[in-house]
XYZ file of C-alpha atoms in Angstrom:
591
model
C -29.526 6.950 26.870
C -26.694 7.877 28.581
C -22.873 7.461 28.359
C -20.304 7.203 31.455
C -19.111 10.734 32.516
C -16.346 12.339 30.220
C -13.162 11.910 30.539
C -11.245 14.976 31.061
C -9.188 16.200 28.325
C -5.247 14.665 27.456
C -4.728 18.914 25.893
C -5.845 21.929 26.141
C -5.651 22.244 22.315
C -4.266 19.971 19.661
C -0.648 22.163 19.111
C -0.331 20.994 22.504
C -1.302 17.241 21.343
C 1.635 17.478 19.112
C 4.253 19.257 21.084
C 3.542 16.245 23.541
C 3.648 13.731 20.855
C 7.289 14.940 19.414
C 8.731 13.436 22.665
C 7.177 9.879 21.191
C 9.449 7.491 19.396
C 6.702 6.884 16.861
C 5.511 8.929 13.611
C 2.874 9.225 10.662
C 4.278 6.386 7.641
C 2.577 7.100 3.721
C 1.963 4.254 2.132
C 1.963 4.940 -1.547
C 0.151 2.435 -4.567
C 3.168 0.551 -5.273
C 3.320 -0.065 -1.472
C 6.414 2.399 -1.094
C 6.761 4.036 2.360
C 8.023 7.317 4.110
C 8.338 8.139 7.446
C 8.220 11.153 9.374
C 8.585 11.290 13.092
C 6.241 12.863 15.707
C 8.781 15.612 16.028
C 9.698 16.171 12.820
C 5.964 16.335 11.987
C 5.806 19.129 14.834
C 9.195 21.199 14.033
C 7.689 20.890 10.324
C 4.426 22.498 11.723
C 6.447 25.404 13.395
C 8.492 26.495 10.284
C 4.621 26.067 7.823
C 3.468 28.385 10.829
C 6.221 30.863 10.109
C 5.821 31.052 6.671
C 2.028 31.354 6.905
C 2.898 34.377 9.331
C 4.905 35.661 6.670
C 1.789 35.438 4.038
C 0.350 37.871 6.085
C -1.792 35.074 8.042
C -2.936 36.209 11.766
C -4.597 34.527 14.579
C -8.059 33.559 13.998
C -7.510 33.179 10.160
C -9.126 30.571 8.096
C -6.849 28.813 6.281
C -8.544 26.668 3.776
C -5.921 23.277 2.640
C -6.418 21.511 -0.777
C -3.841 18.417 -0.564
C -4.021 14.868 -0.985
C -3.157 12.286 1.656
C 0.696 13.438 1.432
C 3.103 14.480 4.280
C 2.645 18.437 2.881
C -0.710 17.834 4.420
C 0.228 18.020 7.978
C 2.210 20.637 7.431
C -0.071 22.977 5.981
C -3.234 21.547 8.623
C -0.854 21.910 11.950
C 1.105 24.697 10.494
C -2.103 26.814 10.187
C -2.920 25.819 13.864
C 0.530 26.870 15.401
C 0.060 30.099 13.736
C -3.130 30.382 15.531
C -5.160 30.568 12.282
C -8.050 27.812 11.433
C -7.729 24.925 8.840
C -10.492 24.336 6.676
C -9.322 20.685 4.861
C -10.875 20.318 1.366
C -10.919 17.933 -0.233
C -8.445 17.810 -3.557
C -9.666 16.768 -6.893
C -9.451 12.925 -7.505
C -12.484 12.565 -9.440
C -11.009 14.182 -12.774
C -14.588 12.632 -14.733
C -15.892 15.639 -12.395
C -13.674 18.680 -12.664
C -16.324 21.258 -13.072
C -18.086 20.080 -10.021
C -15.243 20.213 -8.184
C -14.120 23.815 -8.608
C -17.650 25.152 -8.201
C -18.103 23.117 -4.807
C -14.390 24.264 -3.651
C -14.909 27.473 -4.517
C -18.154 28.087 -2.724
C -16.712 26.314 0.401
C -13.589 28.493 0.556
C -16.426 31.470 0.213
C -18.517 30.109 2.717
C -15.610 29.551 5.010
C -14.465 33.002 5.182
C -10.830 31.631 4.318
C -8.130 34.323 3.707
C -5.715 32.231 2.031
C -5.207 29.139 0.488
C -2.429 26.360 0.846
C -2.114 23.668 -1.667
C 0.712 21.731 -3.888
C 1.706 18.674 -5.918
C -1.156 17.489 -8.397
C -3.902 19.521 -6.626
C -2.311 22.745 -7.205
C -2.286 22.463 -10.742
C -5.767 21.986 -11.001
C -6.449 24.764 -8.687
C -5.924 28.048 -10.429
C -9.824 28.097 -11.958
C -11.160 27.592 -7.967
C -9.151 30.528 -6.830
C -9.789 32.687 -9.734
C -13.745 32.114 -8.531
C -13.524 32.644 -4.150
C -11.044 35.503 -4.685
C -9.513 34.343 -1.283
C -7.639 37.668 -0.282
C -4.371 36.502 0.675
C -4.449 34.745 -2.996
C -2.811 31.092 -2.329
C 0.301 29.699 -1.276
C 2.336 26.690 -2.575
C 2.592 23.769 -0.062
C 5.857 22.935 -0.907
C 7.406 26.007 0.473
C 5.784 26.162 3.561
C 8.925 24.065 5.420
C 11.675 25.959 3.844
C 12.554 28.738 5.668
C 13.022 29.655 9.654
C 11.111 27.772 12.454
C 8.298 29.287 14.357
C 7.528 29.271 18.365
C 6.819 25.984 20.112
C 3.215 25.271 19.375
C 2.337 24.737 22.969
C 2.304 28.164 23.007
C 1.185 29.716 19.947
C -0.673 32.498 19.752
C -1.796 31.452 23.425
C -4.675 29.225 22.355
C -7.430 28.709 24.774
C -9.570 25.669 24.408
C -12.724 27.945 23.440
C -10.847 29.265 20.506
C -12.020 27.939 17.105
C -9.662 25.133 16.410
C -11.196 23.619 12.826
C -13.746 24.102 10.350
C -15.077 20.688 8.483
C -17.701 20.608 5.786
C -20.730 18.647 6.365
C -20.692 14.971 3.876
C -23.734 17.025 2.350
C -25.877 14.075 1.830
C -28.645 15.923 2.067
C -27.760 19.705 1.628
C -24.900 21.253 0.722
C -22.022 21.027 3.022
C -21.922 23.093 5.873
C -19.233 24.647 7.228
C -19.248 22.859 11.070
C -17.045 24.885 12.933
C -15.641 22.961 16.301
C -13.193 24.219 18.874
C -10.401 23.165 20.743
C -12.427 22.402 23.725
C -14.518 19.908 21.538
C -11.406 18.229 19.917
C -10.126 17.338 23.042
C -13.458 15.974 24.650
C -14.197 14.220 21.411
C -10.121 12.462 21.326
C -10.222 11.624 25.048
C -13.414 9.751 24.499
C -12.082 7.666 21.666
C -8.839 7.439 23.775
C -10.959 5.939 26.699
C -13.100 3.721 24.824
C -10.502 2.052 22.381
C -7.588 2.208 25.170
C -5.274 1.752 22.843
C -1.159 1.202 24.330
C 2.366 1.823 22.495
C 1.632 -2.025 21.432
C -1.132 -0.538 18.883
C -0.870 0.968 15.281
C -3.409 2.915 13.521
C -4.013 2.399 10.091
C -6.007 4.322 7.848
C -7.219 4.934 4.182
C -10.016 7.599 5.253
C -9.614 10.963 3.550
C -7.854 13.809 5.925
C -10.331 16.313 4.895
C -13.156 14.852 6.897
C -14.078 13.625 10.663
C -13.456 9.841 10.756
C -10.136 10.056 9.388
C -8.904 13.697 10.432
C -9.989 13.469 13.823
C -10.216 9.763 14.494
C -7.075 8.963 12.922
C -4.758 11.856 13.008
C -5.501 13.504 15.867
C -6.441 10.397 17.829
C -3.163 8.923 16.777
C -1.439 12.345 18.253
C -3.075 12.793 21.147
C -2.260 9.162 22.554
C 0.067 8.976 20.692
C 1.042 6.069 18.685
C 2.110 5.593 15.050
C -0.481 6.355 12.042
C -0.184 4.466 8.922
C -2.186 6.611 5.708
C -2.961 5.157 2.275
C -4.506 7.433 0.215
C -8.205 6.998 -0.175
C -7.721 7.253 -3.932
C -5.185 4.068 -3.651
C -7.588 2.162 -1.711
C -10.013 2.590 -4.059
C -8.153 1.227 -7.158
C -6.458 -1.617 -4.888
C -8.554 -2.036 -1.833
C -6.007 -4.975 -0.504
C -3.454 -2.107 0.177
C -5.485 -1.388 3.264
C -5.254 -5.128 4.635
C -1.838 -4.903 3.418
C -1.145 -2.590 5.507
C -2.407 -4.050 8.452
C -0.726 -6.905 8.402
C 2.921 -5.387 7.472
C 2.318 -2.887 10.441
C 0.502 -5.518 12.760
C -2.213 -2.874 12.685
C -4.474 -2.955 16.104
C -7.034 -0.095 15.184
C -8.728 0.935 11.438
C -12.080 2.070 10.662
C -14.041 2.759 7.754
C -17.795 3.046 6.276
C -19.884 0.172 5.395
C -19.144 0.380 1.877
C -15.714 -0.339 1.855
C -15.889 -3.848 3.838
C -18.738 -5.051 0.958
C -16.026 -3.413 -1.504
C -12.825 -5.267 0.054
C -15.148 -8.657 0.281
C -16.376 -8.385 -3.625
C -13.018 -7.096 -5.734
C -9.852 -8.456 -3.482
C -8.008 -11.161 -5.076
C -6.677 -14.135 -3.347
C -3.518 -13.876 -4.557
C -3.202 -9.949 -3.241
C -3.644 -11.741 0.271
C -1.027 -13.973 0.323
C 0.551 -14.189 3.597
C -1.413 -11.687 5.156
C -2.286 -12.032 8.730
C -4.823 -10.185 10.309
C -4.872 -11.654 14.057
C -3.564 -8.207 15.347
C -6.631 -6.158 14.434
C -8.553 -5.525 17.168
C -10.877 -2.633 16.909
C -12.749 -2.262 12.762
C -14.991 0.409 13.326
C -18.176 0.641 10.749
C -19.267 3.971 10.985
C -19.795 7.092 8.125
C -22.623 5.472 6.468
C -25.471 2.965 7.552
C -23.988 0.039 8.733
C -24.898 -3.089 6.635
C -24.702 -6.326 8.811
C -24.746 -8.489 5.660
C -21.584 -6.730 4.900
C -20.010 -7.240 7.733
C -20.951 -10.758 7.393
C -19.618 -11.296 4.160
C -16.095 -9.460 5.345
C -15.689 -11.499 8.379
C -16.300 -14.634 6.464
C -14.039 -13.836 3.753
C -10.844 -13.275 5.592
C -11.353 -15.515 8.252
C -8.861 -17.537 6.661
C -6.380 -14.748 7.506
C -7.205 -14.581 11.349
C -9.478 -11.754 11.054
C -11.643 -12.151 14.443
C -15.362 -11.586 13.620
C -15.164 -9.661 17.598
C -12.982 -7.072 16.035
C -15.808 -5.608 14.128
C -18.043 -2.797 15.689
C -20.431 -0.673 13.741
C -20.784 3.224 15.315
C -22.652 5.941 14.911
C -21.354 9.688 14.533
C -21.407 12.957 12.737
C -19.410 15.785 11.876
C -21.648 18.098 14.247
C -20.573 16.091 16.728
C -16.896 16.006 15.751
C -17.420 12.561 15.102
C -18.339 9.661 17.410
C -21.586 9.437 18.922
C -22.254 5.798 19.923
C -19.545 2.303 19.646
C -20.346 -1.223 19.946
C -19.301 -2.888 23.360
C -15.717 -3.548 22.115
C -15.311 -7.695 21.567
C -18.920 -8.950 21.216
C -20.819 -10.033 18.035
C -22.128 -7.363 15.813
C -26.234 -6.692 17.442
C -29.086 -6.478 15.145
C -32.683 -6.243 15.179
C -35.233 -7.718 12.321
C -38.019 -5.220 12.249
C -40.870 -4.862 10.374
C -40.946 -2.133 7.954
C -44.604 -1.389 7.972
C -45.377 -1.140 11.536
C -42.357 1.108 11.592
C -43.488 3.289 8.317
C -47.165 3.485 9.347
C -47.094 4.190 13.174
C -43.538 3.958 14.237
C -43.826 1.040 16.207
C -40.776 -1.393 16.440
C -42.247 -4.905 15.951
C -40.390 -8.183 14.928
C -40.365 -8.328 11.103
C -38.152 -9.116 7.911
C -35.839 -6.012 7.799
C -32.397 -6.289 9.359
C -31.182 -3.425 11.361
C -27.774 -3.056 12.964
C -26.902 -1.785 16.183
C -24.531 1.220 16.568
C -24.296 0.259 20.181
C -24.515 2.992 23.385
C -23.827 6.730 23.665
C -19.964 7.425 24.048
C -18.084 9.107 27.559
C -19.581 11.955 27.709
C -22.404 11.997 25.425
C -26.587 11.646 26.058
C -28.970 10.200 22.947
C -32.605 10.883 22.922
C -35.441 9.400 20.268
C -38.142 12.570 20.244
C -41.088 12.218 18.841
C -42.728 15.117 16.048
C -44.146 17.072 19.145
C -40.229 17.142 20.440
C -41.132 14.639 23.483
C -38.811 11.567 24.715
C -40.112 8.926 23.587
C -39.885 5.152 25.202
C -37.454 2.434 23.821
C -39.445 0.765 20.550
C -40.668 3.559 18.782
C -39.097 5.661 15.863
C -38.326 8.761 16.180
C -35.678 11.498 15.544
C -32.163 11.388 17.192
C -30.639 14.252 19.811
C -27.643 14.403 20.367
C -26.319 16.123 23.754
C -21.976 16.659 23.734
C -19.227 18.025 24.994
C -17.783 17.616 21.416
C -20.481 19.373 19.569
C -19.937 21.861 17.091
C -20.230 25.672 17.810
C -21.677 26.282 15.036
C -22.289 26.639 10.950
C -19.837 28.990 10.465
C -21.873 32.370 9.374
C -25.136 30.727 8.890
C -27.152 31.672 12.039
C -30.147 30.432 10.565
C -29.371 27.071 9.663
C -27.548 26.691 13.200
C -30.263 27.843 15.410
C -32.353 24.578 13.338
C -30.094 22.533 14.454
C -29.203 23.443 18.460
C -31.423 24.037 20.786
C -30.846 24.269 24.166
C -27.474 22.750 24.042
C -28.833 19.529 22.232
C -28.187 18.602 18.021
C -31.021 17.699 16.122
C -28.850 15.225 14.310
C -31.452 14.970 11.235
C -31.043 11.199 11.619
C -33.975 8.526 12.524
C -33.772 5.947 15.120
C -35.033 3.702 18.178
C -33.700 2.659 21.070
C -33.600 -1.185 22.118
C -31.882 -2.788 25.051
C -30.350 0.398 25.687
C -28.659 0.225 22.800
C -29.323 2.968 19.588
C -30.215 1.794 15.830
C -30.373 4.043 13.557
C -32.875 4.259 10.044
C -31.918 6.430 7.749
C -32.059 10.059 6.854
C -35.477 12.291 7.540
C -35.175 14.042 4.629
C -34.199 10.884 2.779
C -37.406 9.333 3.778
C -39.665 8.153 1.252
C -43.725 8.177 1.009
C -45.240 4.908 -0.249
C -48.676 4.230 -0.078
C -48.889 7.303 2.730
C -45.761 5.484 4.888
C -42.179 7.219 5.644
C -40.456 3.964 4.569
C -36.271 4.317 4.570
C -34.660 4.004 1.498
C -32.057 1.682 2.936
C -34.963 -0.675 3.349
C -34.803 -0.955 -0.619
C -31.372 -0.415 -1.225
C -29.813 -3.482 0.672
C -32.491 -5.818 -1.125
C -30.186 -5.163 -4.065
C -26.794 -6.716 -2.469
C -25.320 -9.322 -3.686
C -27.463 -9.031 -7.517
C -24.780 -10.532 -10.284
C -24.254 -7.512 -12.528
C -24.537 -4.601 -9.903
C -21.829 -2.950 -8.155
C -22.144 -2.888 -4.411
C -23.041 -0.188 -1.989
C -24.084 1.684 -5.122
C -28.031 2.064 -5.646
C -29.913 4.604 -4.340
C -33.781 4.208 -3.680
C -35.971 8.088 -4.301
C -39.808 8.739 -4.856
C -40.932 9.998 -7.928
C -44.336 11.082 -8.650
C -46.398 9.483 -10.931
C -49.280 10.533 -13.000
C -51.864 9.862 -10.478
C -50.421 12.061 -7.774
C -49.190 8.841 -6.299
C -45.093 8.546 -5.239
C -43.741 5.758 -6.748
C -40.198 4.016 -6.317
C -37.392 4.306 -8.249
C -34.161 2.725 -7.925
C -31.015 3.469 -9.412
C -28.222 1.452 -9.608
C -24.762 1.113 -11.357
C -23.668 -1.904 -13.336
C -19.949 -3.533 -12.424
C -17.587 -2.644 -15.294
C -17.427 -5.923 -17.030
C -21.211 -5.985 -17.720
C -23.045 -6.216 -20.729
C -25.462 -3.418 -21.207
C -27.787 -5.919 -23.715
C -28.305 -8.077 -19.736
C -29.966 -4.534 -18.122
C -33.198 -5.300 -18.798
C -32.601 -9.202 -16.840
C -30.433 -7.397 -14.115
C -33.093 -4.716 -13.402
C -35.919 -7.664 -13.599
C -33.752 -9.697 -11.009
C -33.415 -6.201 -8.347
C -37.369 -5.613 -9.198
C -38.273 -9.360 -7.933
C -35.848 -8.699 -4.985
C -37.163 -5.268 -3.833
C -41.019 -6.755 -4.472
C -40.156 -10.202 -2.201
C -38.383 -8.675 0.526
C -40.503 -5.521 1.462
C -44.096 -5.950 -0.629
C -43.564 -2.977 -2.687
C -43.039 -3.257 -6.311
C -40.310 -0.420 -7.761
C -41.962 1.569 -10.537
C -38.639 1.885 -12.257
C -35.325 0.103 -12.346
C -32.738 1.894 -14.005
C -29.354 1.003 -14.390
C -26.576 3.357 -14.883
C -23.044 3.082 -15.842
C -20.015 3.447 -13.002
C -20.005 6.750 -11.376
C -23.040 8.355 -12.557
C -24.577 9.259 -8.449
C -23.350 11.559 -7.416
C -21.850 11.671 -4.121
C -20.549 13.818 -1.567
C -16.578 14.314 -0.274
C -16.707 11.454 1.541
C -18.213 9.062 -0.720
C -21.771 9.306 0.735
C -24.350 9.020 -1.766
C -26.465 11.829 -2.404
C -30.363 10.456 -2.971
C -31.582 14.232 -3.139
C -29.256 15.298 -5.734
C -29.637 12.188 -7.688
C -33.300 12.285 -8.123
C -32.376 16.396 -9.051
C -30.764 15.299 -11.464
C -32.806 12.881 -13.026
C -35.923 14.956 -12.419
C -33.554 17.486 -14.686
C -32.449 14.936 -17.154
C -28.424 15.595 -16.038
C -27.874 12.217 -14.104
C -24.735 11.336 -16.556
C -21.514 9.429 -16.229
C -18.316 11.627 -15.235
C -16.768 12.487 -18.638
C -13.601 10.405 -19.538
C -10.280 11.780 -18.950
C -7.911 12.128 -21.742
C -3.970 13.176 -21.467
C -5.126 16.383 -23.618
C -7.760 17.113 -21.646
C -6.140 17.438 -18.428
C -3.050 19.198 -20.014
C -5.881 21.507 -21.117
C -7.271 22.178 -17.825
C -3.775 22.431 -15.922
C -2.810 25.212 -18.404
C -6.420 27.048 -17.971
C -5.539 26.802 -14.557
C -2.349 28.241 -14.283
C -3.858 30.885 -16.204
C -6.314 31.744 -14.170
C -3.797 31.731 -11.373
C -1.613 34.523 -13.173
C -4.593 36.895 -13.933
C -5.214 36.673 -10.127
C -1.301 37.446 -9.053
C -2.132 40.406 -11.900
C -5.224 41.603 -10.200
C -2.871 41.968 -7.022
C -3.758 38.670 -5.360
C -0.521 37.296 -3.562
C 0.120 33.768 -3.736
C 2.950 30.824 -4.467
């Protein structure tokens, strides 16, 4: 499969994107939980960006520096992630610590990315920073950090056209990998890719000074740093940003949004239109209109039709057009998009049966619903190979290969693990997938794959048997082997009960996603177990991690994030700032 030819790049680099943009009328608006808004210009967002790059400078930061950025969805974000790039360094977004029931976590992961990044300094502020001083202590970054909040105060840098002389083969950004499967990788992409990936969104959604971006994604990873913010540059147009956080304790602040802004373009994961459908009130909807959206991209996770379904139907009312919706397929490898839906038409899917496609990899009509992610993207060449590494014909299974302008140039320092994953300028994406009517659907994760009864079966297959159960909470079940006694794997699902519900109903809740499982795909699930709210883990980006889930349960840690006290928090902030001293003491520089 392949897409139309590329189009050629709006920039050279994306300082360039936002010199161009300051000349636009429009701007970036934060949208806090109480629905408050601020402002801020394209060009104030760039001269911003020129006086963060002159105080990076002054850290000691030089071109070709990584410059890793713990912040929040906050205006000190841009300044910090376009400051670093008109100082010719390389921003490395992490992502900040919002889930305080998982602290420890956090600063181990953060640590080891900064580490694996190679990142010389780091910039964070506000909340973040003061939970940051235990993460530093650990990566020893050695420019120490630096405090957000003083990157804008002093003199203004050169334009950023022109900083440090970029060249599109220069590295422009390193993202972490979700880590669904591994540990996040640090994908490093360049300018070059940026571009090709932004003027292929660009050409596809063809988007006008009539449109408006709106976006709760997180700004640490593809979909919403390089989909939204630089998309929203490049064309440019205004960008609307709730934080993720904020969406997830009031999801209707994202339809909000859209209406007060007469949003024309938002995308997020699967998850979150089951999520909006299942806990938004009528009332939080009242006098909403949603007739200007135009383009809801599913992509991030597998797409759930029945999702989709449910969303369309439920704010139909508000003049949400079912047309609007498009499931796509991408990954951070590939800077993000890889396929999109024919833009207007009705969401595609394909009922399969599992069997043929677990025992032989044969694509023949059966019970299990599969969504289409549509056709590769300008630019951009899919391929199902078989285990030997041959193309193989539409209607049979195989693994997807990816073929870019936009791909990555590799896992920063980690040879190894790159060389795995290109070949001969094709990405082994690590995905499954057939082809059908030219159009790609994709099944699930390789190393996600289960064995049942000798079969690769998709854990998916199990998992979506489980929407719409009374008592669990949706999108969040995950579906692992475990080995019994006899040698045999056996399934095992794992899902989290809603908040309201009664513990003393598990054992009717679990009997109800048993008869579900059992009726829908003929196997019976050894073991139902239901957990309380946030016990799976999951990575940056919200993916859940199967692997890590049936680690821990193999290991007897699969808990519940601790509860968060005033006390305990005070306690932490205070350990933090501690650790933050000793470093300024061991001759660390920093904010």
């Amino acid at each position: 499969m392949k897409g139309p030819p590329a189009p050629p790049p709006r920039h050279a680099t994306a300082s360039a994107a936002l010199e161009a943009a300051a000349a636009h009328p429009s701007g970036v608006t934060f949208v806090d939980f109480r629905e408050r808004e601020v402002r801020i210009a394209w060009s104030e967002v760039a001269s911003r960006a020129r006086r963060a790059a002159a105080a990076l400078a002054d850290a000691g930061v030089r071109p070709g520096d990584r410059v890793a950025v713990v912040l929040r969805t906050e205006p000190m974000f841009l300044d910090a992630f376009f400051g670093a790039m008109a100082a010719g360094a390389v921003p490395v977004p992490l992502y900040p610590p919002v889930r305080l029931g998982r602290l420890a976590e956090w600063i181990a992961a953060t640590a080891r990315m900064i580490g694996a990044s190679g990142a010389r300094l780091v910039v964070s502020g506000g909340a973040s920073r003061r939970l940051l001083g235990e993460v530093v202590a650990r990566a020893r970054p050695e420019l120490g950090w630096l405090a957000a909040e003083d990157l804008v105060r002093g003199r203004e840098g050169p334009t950023l056209e022109h900083a440090r002389g970029c060249v599109p083969d220069d590295l422009a950004l390193v993202q972490f990998s979700s880590g669904s499967t591994v540990d996040p990788r640090p994908v490093a992409l360049t300018h070059r890719a940026l571009g090709a990936q932004v003027a292929s969104l660009t050409a596809l959604v063809q988007p006008t000074s009539a449109d408006a971006l709106v976006s709760w994604l997180p700004l640490y990873h593809d979909m919403g740093l390089i989909g939204c913010l630089l998309g929203a540059a490049s064309y440019p147009g205004p960008l609307v940003l709730v934080p993720p956080e904020h969406f997830l304790a009031r999801p209707a602040l994202w339809l909000r949004a859209i209406s007060r802004h007469r949003g024309t373009i938002s995308a997020a994961p699967s998850f979150a239109f089951a999520y909006c459908a299942d806990r938004i009130r009528d009332e939080e909807l009242e006098g909403c209109d949603l007739t200007s959206w135009r383009v809801a991209l599913d992509g991030a996770e597998p797409v759930s039709a029945a999702a989709l379904r449910r969303f369309a139907g439920r704010f139909a009312r508000h003049g949400l057009d079912p047309r609007a919706l498009m499931p796509v397929y991408g990954l951070s490898e590939a800077a993000l998009a890889v396929t999109f839906s024919p833009s207007r038409s009705p969401v595609r899917t394909a009922r399969v049966d599992p069997r043929r496609l677990a025992e032989d990899g044969a694509v023949a009509p059966g019970g299990r619903e599969v969504a289409s992610v549509g056709v590769p993207v300008p630019g951009v060449e899919v391929e199902i190979r078989g285990r030997d590494g041959t193309e193989l014909p539409e209607g049979w299974l195989g693994r997807i290969f990816v073929r870019s302008p936009s791909l990555m140039r590799e896992y920063l320092g980690q040879p190894e693990a790159t060389a795995e994953a290109l070949e001969g300028g094709w990405l082994d994406t690590g995905d499954l997938g057939f082809a059908l009517g030219g159009e790609l659907y994709v099944h699930g994760r390789a190393k996600d794959a289960l064995v049942i009864r000798g079969a690769n079966r998709a854990p998916e297959e199990f998992e979506a048997c489980l929407d719409g159960i009374q008592g669990l909470r949706p999108g969040c079940a995950v579906a692992i082997g475990r080995t019994g006694d006899d040698g045999e794997e056996g399934l095992v699902l794992l899902a989290e009960r809603v908040r309201s519900a009664d513990p003393a109903r598990d054992a009717a809740v679990a009997e109800a996603a048993r008869r579900a499982v059992t009726e829908r795909t003929g196997v019976a699930p050894g073991e139902v177990r239901l957990l309380a709210p946030g016990t799976l883990p999951r990575t940056s980006s919200g993916k859940l991690r199967r692997g890590e889930a049936r680690r821990r349960l193999a290991a007897g840690t699969l808990s519940p994030p601790r509860a968060v006290t005033a006390l305990g928090l005070a306690v932490r902030a205070a350990r933090s700032a501690l650790a933050l001293a000793r470093v300024r003491r061991a001759g660390g520089s920093g904010g």
